[in-house]
mmCIF file of C-alpha atoms and ligand atoms in Angstrom:
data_model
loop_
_atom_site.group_PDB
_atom_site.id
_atom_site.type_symbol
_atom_site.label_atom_id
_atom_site.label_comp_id
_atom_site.label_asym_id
_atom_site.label_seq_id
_atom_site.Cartn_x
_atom_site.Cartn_y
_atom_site.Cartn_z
ATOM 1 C CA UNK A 243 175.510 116.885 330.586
ATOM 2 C CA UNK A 244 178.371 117.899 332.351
ATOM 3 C CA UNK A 245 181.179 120.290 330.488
ATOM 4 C CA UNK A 246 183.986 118.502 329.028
ATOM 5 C CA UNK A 247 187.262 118.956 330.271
ATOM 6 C CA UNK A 248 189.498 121.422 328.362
ATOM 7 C CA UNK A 249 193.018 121.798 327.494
ATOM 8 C CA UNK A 250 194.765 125.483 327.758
ATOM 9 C CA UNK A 251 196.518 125.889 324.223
ATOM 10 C CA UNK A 252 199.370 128.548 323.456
ATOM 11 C CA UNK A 253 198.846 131.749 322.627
ATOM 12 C CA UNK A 254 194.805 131.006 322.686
ATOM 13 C CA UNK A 255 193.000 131.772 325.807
ATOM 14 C CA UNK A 256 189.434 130.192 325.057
ATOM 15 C CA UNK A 257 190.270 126.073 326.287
ATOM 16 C CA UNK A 258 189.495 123.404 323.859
ATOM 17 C CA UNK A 259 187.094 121.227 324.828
ATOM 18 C CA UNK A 260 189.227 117.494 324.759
ATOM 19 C CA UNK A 261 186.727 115.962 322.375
ATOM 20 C CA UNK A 262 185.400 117.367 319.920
ATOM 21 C CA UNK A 263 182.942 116.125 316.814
ATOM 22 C CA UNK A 264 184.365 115.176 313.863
ATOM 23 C CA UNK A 265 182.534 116.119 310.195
ATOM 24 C CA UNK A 266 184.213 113.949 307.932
ATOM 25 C CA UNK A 267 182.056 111.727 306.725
ATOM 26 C CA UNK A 268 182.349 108.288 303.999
ATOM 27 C CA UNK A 269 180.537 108.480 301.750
ATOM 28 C CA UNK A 270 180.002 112.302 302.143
ATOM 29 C CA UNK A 271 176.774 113.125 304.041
ATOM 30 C CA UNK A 272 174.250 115.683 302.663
ATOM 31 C CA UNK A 273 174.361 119.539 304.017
ATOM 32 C CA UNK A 274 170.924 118.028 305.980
ATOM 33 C CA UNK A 275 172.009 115.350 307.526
ATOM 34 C CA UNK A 276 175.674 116.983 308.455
ATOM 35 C CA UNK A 277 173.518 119.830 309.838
ATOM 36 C CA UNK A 278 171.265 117.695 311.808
ATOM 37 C CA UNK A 279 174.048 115.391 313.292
ATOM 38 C CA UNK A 280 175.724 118.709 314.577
ATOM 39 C CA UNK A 281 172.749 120.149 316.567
ATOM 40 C CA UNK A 282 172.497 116.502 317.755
ATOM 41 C CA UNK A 283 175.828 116.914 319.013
ATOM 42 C CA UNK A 284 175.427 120.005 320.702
ATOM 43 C CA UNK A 285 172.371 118.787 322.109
ATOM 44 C CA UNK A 286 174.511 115.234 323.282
ATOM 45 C CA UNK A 287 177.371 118.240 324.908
ATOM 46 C CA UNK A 288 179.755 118.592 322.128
ATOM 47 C CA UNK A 289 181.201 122.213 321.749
ATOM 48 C CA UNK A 290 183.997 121.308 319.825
ATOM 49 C CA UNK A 291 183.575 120.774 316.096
ATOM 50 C CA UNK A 292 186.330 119.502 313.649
ATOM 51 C CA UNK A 293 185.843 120.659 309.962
ATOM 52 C CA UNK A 294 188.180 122.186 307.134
ATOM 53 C CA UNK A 295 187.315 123.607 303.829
ATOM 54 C CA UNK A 296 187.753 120.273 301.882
ATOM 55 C CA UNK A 297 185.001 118.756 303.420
ATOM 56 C CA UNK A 298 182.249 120.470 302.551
ATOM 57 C CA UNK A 299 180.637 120.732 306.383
ATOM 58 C CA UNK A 300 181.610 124.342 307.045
ATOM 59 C CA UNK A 301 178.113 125.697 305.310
ATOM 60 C CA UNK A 302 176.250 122.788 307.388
ATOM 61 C CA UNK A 303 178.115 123.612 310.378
ATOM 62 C CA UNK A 304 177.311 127.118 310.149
ATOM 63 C CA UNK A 305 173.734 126.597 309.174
ATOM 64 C CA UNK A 306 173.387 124.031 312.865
ATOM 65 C CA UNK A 307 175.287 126.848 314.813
ATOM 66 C CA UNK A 308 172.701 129.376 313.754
ATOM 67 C CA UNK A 309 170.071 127.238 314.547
ATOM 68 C CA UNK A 310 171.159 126.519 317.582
ATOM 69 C CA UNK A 311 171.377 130.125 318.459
ATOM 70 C CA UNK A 312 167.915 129.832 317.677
ATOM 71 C CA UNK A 313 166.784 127.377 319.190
ATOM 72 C CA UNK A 314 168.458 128.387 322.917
ATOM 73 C CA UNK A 315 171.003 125.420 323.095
ATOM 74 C CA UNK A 316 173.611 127.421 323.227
ATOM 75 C CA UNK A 317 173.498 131.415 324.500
ATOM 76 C CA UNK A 318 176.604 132.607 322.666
ATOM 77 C CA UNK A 319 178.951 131.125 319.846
ATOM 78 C CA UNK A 320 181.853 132.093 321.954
ATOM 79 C CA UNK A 321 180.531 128.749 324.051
ATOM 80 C CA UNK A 322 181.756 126.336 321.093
ATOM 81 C CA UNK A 323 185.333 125.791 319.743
ATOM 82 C CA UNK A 324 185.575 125.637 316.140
ATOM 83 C CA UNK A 325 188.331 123.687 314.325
ATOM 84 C CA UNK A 326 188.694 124.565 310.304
ATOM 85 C CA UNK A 327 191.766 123.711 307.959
ATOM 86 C CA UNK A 328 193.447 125.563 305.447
ATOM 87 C CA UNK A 329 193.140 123.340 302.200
ATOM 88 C CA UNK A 330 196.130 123.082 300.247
ATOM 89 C CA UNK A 331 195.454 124.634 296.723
ATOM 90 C CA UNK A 332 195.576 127.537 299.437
ATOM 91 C CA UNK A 333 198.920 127.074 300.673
ATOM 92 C CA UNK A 334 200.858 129.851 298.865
ATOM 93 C CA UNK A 335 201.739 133.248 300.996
ATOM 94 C CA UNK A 336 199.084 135.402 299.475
ATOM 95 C CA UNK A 337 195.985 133.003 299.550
ATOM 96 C CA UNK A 338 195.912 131.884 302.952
ATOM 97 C CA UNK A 339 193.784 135.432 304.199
ATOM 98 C CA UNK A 340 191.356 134.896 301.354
ATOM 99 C CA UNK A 341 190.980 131.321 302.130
ATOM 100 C CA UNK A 342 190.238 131.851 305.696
ATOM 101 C CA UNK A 343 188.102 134.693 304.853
ATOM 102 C CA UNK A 344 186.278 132.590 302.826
ATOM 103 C CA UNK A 345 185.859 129.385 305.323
ATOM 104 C CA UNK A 346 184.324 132.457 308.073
ATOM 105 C CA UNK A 347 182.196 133.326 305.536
ATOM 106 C CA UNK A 348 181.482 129.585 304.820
ATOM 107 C CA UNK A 349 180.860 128.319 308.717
ATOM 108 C CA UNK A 350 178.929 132.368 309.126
ATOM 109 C CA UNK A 351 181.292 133.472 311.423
ATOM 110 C CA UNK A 352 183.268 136.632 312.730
ATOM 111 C CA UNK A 353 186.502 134.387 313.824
ATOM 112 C CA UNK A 354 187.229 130.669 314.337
ATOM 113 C CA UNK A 355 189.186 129.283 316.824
ATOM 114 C CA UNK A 356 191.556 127.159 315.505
ATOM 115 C CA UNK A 357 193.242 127.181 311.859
ATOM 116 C CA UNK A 358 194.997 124.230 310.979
ATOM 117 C CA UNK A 359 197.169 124.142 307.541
ATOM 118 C CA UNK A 360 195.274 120.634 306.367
ATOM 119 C CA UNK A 361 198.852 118.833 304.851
ATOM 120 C CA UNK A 362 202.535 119.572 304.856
ATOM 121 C CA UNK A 363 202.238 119.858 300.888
ATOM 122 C CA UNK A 364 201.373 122.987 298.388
ATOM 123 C CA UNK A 365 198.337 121.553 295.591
ATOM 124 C CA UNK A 366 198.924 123.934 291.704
ATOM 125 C CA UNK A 367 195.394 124.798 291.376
ATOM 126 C CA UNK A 368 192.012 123.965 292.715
ATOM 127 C CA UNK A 369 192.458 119.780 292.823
ATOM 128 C CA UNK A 370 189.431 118.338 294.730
ATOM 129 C CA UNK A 371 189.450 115.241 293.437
ATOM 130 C CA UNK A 372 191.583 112.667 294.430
ATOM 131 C CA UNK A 373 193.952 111.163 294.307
ATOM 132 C CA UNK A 374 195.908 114.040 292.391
ATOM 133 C CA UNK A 375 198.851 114.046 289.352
ATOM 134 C CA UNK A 376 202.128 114.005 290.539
ATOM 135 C CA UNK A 377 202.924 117.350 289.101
ATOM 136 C CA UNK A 378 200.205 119.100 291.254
ATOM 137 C CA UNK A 379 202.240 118.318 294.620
ATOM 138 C CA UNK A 380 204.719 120.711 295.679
ATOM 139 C CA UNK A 381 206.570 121.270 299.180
ATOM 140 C CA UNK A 382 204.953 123.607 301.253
ATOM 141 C CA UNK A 383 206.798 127.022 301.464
ATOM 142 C CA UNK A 384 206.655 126.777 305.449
ATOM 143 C CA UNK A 385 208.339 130.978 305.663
ATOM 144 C CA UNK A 386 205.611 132.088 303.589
ATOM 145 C CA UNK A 387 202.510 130.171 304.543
ATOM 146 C CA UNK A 388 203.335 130.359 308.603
ATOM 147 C CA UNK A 389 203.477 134.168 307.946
ATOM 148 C CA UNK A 390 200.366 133.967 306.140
ATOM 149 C CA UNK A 391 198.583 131.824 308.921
ATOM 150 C CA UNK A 392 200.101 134.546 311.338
ATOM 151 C CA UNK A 393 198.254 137.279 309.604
ATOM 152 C CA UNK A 394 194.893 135.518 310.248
ATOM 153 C CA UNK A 395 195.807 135.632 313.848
ATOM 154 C CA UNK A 396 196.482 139.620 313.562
ATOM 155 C CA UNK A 397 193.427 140.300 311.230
ATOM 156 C CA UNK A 398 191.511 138.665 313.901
ATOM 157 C CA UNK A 399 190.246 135.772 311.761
ATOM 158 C CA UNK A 400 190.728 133.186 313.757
ATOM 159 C CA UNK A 401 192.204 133.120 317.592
ATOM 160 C CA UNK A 402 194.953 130.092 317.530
ATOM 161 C CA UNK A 403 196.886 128.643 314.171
ATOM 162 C CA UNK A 404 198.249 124.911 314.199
ATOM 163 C CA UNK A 405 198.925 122.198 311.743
ATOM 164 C CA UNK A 406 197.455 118.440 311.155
ATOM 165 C CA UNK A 407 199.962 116.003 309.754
ATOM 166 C CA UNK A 408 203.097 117.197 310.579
ATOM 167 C CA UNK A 409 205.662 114.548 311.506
ATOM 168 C CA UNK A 410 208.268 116.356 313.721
ATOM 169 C CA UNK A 411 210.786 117.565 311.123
ATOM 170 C CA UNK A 412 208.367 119.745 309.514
ATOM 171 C CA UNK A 413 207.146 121.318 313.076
ATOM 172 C CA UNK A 414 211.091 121.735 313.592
ATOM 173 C CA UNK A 415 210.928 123.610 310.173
ATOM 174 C CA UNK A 416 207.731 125.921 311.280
ATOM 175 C CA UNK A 417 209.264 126.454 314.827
ATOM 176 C CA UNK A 418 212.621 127.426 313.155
ATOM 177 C CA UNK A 419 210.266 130.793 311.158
ATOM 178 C CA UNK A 420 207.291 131.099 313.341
ATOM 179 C CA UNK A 421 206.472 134.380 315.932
ATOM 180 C CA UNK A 422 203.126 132.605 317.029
ATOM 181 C CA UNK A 423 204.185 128.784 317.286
ATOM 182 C CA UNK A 424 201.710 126.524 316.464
ATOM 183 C CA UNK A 425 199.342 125.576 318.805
ATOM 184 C CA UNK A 426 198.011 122.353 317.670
ATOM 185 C CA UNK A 427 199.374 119.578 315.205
ATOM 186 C CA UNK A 428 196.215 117.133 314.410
ATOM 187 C CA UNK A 429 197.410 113.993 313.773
ATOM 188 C CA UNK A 430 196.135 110.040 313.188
ATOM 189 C CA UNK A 431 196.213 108.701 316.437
ATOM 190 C CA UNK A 432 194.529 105.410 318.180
ATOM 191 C CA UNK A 433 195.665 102.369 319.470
ATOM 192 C CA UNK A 434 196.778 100.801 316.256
ATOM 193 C CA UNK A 435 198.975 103.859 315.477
ATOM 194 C CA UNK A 436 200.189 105.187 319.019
ATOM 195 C CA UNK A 437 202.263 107.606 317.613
ATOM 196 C CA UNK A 438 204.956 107.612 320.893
ATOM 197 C CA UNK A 439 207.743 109.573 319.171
ATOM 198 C CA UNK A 440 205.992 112.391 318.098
ATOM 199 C CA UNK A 441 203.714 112.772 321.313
ATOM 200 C CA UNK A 442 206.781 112.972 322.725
ATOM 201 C CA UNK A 443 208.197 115.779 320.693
ATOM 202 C CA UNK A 444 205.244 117.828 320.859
ATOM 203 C CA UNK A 445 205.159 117.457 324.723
ATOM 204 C CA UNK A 446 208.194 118.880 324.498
ATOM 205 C CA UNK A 447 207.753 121.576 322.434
ATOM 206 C CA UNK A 448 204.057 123.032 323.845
ATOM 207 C CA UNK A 449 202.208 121.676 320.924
ATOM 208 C CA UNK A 450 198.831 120.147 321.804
ATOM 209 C CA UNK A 451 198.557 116.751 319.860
ATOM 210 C CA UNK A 452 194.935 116.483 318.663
ATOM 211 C CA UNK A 453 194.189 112.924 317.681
ATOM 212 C CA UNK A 454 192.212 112.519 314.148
ATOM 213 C CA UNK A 455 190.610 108.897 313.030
ATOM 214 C CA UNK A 456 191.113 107.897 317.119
ATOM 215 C CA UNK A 457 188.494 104.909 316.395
ATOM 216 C CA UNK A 458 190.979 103.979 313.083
ATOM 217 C CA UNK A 459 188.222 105.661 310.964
ATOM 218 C CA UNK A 460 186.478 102.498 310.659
ATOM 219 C CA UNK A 461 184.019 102.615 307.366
ATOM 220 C CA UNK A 462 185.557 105.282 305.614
ATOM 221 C CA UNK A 463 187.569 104.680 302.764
ATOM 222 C CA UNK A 464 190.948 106.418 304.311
ATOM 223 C CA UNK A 465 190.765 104.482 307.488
ATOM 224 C CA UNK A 466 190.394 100.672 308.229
ATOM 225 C CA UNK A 467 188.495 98.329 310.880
ATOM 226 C CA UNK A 468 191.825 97.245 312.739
ATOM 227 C CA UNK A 469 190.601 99.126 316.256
ATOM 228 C CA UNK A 470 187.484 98.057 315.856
ATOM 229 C CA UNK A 471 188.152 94.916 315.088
ATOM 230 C CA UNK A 472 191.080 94.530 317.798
ATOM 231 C CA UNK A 473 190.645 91.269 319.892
ATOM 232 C CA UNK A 474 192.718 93.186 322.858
ATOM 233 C CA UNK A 475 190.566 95.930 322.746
ATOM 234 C CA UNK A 476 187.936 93.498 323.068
ATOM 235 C CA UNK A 477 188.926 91.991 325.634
ATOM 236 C CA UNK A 478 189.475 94.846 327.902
ATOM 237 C CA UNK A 479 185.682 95.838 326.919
ATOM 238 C CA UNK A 480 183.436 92.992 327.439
ATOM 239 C CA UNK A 481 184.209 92.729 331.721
ATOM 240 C CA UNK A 482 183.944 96.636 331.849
ATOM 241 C CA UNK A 483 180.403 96.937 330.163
ATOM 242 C CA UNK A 484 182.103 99.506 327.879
ATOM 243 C CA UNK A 485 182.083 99.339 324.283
ATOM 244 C CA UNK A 486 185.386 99.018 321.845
ATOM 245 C CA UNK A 487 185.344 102.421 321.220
ATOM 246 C CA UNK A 488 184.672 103.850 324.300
ATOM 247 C CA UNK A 489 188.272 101.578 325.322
ATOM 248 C CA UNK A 490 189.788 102.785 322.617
ATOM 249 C CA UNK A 491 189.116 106.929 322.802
ATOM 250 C CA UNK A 492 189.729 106.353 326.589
ATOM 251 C CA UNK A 493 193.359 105.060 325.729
ATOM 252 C CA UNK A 494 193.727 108.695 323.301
ATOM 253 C CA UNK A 495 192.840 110.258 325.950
ATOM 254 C CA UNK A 496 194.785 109.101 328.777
ATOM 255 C CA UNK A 497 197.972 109.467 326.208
ATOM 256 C CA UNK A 498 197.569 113.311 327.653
ATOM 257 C CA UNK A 499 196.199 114.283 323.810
ATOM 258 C CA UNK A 500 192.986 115.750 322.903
ATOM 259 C CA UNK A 501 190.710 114.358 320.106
ATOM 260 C CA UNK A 502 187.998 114.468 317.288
ATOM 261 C CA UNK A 503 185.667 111.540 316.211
ATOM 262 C CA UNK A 504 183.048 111.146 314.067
ATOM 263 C CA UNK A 505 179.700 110.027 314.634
ATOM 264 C CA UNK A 506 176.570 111.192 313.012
ATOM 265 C CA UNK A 507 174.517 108.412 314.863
ATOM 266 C CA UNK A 508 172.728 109.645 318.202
ATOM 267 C CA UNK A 509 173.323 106.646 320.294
ATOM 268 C CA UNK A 510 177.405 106.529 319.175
ATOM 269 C CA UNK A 511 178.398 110.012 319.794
ATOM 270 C CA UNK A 512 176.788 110.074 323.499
ATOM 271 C CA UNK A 513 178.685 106.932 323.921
ATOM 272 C CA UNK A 514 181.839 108.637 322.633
ATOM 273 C CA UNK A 515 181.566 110.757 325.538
ATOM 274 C CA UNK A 516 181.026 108.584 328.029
ATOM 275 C CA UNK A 517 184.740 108.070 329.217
ATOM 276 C CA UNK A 518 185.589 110.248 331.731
ATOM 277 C CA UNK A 519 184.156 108.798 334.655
ATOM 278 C CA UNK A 520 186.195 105.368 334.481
ATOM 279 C CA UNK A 521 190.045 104.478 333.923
ATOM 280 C CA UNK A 522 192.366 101.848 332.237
ATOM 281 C CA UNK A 523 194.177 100.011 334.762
ATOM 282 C CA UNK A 524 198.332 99.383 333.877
ATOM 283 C CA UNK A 525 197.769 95.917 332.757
ATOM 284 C CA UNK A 526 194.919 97.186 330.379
ATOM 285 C CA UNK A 527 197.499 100.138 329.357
ATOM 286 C CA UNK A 528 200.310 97.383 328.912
ATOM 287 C CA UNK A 529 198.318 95.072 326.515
ATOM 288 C CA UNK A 530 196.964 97.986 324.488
ATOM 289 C CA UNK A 531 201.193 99.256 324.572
ATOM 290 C CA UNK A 532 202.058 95.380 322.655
ATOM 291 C CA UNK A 533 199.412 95.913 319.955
ATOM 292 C CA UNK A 534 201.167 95.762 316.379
ATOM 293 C CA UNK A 535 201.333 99.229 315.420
ATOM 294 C CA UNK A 536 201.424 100.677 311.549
ATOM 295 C CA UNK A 537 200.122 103.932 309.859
ATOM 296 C CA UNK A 538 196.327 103.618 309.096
ATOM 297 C CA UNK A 539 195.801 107.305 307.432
ATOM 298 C CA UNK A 540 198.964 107.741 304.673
ATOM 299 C CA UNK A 541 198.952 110.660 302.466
ATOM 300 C CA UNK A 542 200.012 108.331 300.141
ATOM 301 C CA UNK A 543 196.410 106.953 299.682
ATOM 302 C CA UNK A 544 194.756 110.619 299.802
ATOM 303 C CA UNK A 545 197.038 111.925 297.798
ATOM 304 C CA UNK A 546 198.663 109.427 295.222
ATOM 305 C CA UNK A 547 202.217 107.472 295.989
ATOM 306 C CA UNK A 548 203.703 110.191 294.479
ATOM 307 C CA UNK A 549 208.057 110.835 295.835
ATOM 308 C CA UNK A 550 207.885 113.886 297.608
ATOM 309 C CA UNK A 551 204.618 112.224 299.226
ATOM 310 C CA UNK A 552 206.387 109.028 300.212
ATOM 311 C CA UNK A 553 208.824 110.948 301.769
ATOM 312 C CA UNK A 554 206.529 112.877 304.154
ATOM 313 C CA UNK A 555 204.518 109.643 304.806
ATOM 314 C CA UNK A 556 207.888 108.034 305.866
ATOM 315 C CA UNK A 557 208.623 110.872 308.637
ATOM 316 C CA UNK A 558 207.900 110.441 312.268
HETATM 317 N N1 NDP B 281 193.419 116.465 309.639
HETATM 318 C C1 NDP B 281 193.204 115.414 308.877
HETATM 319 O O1 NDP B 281 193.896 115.173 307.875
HETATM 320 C C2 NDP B 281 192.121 114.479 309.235
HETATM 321 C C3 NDP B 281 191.155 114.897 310.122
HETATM 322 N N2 NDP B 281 190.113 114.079 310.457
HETATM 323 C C4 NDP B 281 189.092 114.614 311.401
HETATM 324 O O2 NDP B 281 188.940 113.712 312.484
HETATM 325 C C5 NDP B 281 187.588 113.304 312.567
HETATM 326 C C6 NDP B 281 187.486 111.909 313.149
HETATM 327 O O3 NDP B 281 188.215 110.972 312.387
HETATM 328 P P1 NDP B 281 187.559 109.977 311.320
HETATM 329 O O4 NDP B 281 188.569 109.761 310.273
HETATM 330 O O5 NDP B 281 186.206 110.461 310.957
HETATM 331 O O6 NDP B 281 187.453 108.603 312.079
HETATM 332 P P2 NDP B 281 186.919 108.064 313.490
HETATM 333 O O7 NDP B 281 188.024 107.264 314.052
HETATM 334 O O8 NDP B 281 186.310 109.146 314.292
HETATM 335 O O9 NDP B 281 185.812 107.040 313.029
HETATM 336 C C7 NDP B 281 184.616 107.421 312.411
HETATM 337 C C8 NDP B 281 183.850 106.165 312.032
HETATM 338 O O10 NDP B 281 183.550 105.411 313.211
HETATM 339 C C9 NDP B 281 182.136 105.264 313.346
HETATM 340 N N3 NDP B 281 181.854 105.359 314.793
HETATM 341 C C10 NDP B 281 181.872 106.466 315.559
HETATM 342 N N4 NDP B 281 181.617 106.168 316.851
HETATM 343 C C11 NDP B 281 181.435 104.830 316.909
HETATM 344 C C12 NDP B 281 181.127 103.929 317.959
HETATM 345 N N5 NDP B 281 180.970 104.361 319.211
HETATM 346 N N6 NDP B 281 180.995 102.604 317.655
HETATM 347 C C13 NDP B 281 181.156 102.176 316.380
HETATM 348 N N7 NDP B 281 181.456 102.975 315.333
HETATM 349 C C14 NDP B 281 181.591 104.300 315.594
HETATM 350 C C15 NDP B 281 181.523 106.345 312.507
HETATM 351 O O11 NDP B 281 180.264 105.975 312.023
HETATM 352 P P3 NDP B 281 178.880 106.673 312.501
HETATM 353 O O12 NDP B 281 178.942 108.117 312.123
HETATM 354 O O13 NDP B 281 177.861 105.922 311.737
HETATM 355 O O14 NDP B 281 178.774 106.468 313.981
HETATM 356 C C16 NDP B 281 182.542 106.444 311.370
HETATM 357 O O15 NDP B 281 182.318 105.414 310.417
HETATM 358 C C17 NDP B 281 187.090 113.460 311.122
HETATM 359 O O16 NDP B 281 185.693 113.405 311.018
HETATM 360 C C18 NDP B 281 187.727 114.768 310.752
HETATM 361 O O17 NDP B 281 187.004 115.842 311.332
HETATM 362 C C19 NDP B 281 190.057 112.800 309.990
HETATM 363 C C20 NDP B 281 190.995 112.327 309.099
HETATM 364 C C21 NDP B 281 192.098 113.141 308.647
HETATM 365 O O1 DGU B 282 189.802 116.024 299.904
HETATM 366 C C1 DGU B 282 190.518 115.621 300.741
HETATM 367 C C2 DGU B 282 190.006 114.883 301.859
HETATM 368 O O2 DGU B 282 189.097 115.663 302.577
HETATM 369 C C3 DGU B 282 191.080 114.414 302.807
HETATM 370 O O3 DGU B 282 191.851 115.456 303.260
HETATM 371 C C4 DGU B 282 190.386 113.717 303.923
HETATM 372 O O4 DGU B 282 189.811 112.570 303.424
HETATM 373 C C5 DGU B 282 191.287 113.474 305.082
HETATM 374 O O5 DGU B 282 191.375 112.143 305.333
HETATM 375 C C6 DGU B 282 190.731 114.270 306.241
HETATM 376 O O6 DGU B 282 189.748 113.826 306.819
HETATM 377 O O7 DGU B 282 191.247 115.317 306.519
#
């Protein structure tokens, strides 16, 4: 398996590989099976692994990278690039050390090598189930939490900081504080949800745009079937001999972004990596560029259609 092409980051000198494996899973899968899809994956070529305290794959991440160790698949852990978020009962100044502390100690690590904050919202106490009372959203305190992600940076905890959902006003609000900008905003992106304004802003401002649910999340109960399901995307398949998905994370891709998908299935995530060695053509590019285009992954349905929620959901 050839390496997979990597993207330089700010302020982070290890590249990230531009797809990485996604650990999200609907319903949630057991700490076996999570485990056993991730040595799969780094048997398949994956080095990049997507996973965040809420859910519950940093302990079966850790437990694959171990045993991959072991097993001689990979030499050194500085060879993969891990992704963890900071979960938002965590967002408050003094928690965000602790938190991360406790995610390295989770995944069995020394450092990681991105930390995203998960949400642009603060959660009162420890709320894992969704979605949550109104009164237990508050807006993030941007000052204090990017100072507390910076200290993770310092400490050594982890070697790049970013965000995931963050429409461009709130990136405006962390670039306005921040001494380490962030390096990555992770963000729902696919055909169905193209997300042209803020690629455009990030471009601009030297944040890498990493593309969550790029295959619309399709089974899961925060995503839908509309890429999957896409007639265009179809058609653009069948005469290629490539699959739906492989059109669609081909698309992310050439949209200069990097991405994470899920598959736990050995067949699907060799096939998610098979897109490097073939391109969309302009017409292909212009018919996927007309497809009717609305939000698949809202806060709103993680969180509850609570105001302050609306309001972020309604942000570009
Ligand atoms: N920051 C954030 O707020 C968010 C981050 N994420 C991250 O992004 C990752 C990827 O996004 P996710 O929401 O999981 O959705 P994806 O778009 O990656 O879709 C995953 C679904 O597609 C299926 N699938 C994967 N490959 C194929 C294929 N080739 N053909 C047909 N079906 C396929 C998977 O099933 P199967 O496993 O059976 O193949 C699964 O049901 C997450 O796992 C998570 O790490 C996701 C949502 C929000
Ligand atoms: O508990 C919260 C959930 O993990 C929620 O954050 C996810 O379902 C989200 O869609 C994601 O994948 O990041």
């Amino acid at each position: 398996m050839a390496k997979l092409p990597g993207v330089t980051l700010s302020s982070c000198e290890k590249p990230m590989p531009v797809i990485g494996m996604g650990t999200c899973s609907f319903p949630p899968a057991d700490l076996e099976t999570t485990k056993t899809a991730i040595i799969e994956a780094i048997k398949a070529g994956y080095r990049h692994f997507d996973t965040a305290f809420a859910y519950g794959s940093e302990k079966p991440l850790g437990e694959a990278i171990a045993e991959a160790l072991t097993l001689g698949l990979i030499m050194s852990r500085d060879e993969l690039f891990i992704t963890t978020k900071l979960w938002s009962s965590f967002a408050e100044r003094d928690q965000i050390v602790p938190a991360c502390k406790m995610s390295l100690q989770n995944i069995q690590l020394d450092y990681i090598d991105m930390y995203l904050i998960h949400l642009p919202v603060r959660l009162t106490g420890t709320v894992f189930s969704m979605p949550v009372e109104k009164d237990a959203i508050e807006p993030l305190d941007v000052k204090g939490v990017w100072e507390g992600m910076e200290e993770c940076v310092k400490l050594g905890l982890t070697k790049g900081i970013g965000v995931s959902n963050f429409s461009c006003k709130k990136l405006e609000e962390v670039l306005a504080v921040a001494t380490i900008p962030p390096a990555v905003n992770q963000v729902e992106l696919n055909p169905t949800w193209q997300q042209k304004e803020l690629r455009e802003f990030c471009k601009a401002k030297g944040i890498e745009i990493t593309a969550f649910s790029p295959l619309g999340a399709n089974n899961t109960k925060w995503g839908d079937n509309r890429v999957m399901d896409s007639d265009v995307l179809a058609e653009i398949a069948k005469p290629r001999g490539k699959t739906v998905a492989q059109v669609a994370l081909r698309w992310v891709y050439e949209q200069g972004v990097s991405l994470v998908a899920k598959s736990y299935n050995k067949e699907r995530m060799k096939q998610n990596l098979q897109i490097f060695d073939w391109s969309l053509s302009e017409e292909e590019l212009e018919k996927i560029s007309q497809i009717p285009q609305r939000k698949g992954v809202t806060l709103a349905s993680i969180l509850g259609p609570h105001d302050l929620v609306l309001e972020l959901d309604a942000e570009v």
